[in-house]
Tab-separated table of C-alpha atoms and ligand atoms in Angstrom:
chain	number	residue	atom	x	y	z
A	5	UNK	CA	358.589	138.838	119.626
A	6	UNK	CA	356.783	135.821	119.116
A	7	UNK	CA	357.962	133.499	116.055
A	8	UNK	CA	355.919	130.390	115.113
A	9	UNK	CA	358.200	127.162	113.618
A	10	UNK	CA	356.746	125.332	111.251
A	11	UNK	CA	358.987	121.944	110.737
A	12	UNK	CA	358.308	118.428	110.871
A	13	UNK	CA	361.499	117.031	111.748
A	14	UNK	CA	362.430	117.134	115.273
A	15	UNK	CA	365.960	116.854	114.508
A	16	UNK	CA	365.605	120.261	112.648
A	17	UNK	CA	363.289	121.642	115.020
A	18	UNK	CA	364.339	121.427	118.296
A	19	UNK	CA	368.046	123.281	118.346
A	20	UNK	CA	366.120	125.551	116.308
A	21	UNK	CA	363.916	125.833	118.510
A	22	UNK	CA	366.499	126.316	121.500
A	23	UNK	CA	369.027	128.433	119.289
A	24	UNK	CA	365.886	131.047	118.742
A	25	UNK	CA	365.020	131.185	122.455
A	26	UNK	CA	368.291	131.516	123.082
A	27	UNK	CA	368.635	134.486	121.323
A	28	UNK	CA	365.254	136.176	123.472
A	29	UNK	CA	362.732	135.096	120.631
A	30	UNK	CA	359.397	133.856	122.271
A	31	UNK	CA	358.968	130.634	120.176
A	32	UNK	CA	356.402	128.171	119.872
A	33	UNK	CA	356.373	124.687	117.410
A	34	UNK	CA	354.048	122.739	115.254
A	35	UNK	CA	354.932	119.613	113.036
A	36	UNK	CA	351.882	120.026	110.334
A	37	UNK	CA	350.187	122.618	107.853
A	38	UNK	CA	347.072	122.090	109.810
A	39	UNK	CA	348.984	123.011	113.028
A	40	UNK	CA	350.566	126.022	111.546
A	41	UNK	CA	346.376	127.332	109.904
A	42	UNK	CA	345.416	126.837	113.531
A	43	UNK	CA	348.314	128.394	115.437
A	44	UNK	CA	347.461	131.821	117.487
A	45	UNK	CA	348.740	134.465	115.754
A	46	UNK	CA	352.832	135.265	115.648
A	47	UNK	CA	355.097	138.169	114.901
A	48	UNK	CA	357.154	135.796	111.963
A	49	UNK	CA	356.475	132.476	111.231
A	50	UNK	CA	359.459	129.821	109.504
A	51	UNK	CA	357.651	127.589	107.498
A	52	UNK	CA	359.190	124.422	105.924
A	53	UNK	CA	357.663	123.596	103.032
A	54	UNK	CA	358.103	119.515	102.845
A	55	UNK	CA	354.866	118.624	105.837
A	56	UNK	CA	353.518	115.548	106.312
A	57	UNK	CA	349.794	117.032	105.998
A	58	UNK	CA	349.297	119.761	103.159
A	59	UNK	CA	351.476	121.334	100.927
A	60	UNK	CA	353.624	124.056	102.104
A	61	UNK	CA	353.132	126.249	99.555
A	62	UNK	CA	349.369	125.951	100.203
A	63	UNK	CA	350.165	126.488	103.731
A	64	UNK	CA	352.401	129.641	103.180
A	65	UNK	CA	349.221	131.169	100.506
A	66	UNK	CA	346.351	130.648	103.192
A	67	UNK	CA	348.539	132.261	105.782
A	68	UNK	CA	349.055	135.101	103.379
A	69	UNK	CA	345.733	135.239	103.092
A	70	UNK	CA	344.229	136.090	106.407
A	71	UNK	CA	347.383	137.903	107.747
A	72	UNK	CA	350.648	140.227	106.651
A	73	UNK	CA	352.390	138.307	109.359
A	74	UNK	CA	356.154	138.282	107.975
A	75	UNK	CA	357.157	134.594	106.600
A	76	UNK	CA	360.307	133.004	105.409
A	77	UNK	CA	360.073	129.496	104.248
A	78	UNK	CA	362.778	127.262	104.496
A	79	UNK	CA	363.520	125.051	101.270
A	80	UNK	CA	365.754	121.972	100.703
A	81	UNK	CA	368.613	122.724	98.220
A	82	UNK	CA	368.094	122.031	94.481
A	83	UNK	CA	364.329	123.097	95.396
A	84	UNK	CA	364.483	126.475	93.357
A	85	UNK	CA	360.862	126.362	92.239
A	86	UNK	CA	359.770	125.957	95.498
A	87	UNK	CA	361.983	129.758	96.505
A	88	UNK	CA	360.179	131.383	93.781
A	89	UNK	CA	356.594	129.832	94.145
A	90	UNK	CA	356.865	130.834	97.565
A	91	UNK	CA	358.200	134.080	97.591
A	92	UNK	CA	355.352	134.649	95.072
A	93	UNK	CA	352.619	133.470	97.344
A	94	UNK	CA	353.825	135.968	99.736
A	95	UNK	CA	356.872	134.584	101.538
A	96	UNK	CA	359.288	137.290	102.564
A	97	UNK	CA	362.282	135.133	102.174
A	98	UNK	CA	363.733	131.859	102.264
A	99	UNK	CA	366.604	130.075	104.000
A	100	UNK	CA	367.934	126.869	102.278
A	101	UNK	CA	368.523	123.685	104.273
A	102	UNK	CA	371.015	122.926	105.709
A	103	UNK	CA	371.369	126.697	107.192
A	104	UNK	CA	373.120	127.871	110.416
A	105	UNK	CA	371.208	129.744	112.974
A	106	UNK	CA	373.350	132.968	112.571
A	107	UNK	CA	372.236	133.157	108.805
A	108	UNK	CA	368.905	132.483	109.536
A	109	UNK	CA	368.554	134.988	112.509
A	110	UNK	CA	370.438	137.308	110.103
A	111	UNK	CA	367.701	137.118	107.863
A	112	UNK	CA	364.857	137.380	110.831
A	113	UNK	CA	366.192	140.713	111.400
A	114	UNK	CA	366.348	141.855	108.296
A	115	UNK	CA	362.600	140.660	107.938
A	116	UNK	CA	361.489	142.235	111.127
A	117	UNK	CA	363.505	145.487	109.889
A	118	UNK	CA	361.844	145.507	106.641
A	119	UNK	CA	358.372	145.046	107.623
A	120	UNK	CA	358.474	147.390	110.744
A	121	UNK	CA	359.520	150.609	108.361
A	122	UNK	CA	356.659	149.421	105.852
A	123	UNK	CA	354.432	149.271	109.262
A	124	UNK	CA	355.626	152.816	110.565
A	125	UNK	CA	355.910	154.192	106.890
A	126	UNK	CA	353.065	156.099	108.345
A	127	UNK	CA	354.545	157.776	111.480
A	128	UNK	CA	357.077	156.684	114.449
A	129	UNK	CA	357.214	153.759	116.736
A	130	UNK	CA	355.408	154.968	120.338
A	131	UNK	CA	355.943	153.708	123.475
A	132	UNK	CA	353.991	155.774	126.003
A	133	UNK	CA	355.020	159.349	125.338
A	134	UNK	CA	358.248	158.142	123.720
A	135	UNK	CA	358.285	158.104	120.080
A	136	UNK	CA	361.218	157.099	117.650
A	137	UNK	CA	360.669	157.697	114.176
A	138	UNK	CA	363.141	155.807	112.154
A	139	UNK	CA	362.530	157.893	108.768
A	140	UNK	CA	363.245	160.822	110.213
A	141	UNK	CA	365.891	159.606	113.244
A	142	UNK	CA	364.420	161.562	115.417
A	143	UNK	CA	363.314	160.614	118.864
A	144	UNK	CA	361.081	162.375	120.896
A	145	UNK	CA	360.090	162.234	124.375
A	146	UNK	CA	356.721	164.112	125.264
A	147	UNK	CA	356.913	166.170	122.486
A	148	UNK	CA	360.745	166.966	123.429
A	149	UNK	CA	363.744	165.622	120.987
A	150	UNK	CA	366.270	163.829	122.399
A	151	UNK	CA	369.597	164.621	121.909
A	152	UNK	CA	370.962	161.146	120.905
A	153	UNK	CA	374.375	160.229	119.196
A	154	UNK	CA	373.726	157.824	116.282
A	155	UNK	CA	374.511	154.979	117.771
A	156	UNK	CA	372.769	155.975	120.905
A	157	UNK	CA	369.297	156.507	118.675
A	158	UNK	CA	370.104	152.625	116.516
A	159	UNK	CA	370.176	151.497	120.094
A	160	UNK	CA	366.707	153.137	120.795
A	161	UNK	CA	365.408	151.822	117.829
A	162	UNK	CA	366.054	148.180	117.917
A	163	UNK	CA	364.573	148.205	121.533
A	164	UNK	CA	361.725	150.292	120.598
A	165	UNK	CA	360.973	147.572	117.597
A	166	UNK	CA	360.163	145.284	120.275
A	167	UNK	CA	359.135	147.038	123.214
A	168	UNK	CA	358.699	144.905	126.119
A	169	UNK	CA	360.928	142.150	125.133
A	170	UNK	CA	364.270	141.050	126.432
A	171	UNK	CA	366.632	141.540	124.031
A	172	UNK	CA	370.048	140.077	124.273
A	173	UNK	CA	373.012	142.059	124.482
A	174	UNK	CA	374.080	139.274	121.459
A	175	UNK	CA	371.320	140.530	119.539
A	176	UNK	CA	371.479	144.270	120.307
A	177	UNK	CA	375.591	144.524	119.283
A	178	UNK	CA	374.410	142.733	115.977
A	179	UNK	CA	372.038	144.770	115.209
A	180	UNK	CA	373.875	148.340	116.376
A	181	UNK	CA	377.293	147.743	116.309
A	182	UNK	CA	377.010	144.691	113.170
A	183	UNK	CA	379.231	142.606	115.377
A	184	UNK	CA	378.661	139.971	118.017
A	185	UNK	CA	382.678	140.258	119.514
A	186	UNK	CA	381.384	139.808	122.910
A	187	UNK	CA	384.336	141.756	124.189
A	188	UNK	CA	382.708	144.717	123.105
A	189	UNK	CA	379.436	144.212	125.556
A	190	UNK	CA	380.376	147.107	128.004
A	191	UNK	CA	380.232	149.401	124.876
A	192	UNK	CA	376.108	148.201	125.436
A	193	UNK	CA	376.619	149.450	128.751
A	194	UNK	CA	378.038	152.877	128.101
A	195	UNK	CA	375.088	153.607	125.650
A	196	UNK	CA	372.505	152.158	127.746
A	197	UNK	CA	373.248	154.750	130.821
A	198	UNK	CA	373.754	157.750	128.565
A	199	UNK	CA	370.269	156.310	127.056
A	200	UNK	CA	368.585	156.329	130.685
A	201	UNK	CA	369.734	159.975	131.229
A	202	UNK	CA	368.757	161.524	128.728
A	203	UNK	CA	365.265	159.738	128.791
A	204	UNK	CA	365.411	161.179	132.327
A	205	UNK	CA	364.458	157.733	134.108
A	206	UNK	CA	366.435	154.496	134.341
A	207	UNK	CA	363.086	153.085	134.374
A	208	UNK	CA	362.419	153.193	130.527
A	209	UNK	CA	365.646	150.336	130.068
A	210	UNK	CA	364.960	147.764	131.932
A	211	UNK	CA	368.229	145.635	132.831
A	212	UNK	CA	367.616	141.395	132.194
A	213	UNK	CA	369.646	139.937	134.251
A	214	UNK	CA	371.670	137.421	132.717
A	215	UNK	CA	369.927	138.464	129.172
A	216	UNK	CA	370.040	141.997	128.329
A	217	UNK	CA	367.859	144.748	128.278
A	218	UNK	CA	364.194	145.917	127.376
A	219	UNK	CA	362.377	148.907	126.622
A	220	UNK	CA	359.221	149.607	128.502
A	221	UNK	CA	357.222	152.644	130.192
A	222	UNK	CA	358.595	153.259	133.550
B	305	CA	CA1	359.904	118.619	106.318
């Protein structure tokens, strides 16, 4: 997942910017408006609203605009016009400055979350011949369901969100087990093998070394 960082100030930017990675997120930078209107296109973008260039707000509309991509601006405190001008211009959310990166990835997820059931309202997420349909929490493999316990399926579906990506085992017990007590990492592990045999190939998890996991077509 690819998330674009719109922010000025390199002092704000750059543990962002490091935190984000950290956490698996493919992440790329720009310091102006006009940087963020000519940025290739991302999966999320974080857009502060104070540039040196053009107005944030105008920034955040003319993103809106041309694209659904999901964006949560990130406002100064005491700037409550700002929240609501934004969120009606399209924003998703917003974080207030100064905000830790927990709270903000918090609210990435629930972003992502939000607009991938409005994307899939339609039908399930597919991967190859593997399709997980979060409505229904069912999973299917070539037409076959899959058994799956219900943490076994939450696992399935926060890799199948994203598939192809690394994600962390940080980000994986935060988002299936709403905890990030790394003690409880081999609990990943546990799920993760039952996962692989029931899909009927190890292939489809692919271990990160060092990272995580991620979900792909073996
Ligand atoms: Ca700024």
């Amino acid at each position: 997942m690819h998330i674009l960082v719109v922010e000025d100030e390199d002092a704000i930017a750059d543990p962002l910017v490091v935190g984000l990675r950290r956490e698996g997120y493919d992440v790329s930078r720009v310091a102006t408006g006009e940087g963020a209107l000519e940025a290739s296109s991302a999966d999320l973008v974080l857009l502060d609203l104070r540039l040196p260039d053009l107005d944030g707000l105008d920034v955040c509309r003319r993103l809106r605009e041309r694209s659904r991509v999901p964006i949560i601006v990130l406002t100064a405190r005491g700037e409550e016009a700002d929240r609501v001008v934004g969120l009606e211009l399209g924003a998703d959310d917003y974080v207030v400055k100064p905000y830790g990166l927990r709270e903000l990835i918090a609210r990435i997820r629930a972003v992502m979350r939000r607009t991938a059931s409005l994307d899939n309202a339609g039908g399930p997420m597919r991967v190859g011949e593997l399709d997980v349909d979060e409505r229904t929490r069912r999973a299917t493999l070539a037409g076959s369901e899959l058994e799956l316990t219900p943490k076994e399926f939450d696992l399935l579906a926060a890799l199948a969100r994203d598939p192809g990506a690394a994600l962390t085992r940080r980000r994986l017990l935060a988002e299936v087990w709403d905890t990030s007590w790394y003690g409880s990492s081999k609990t990943i592990d546990v799920h993760v093998a039952a996962l692989r045999r029931k899909l009927g190939d190890p292939g489809w998890i692919e271990t990160v070394r060092g990272v995580g996991f991620r979900l792909r077509m073996p």
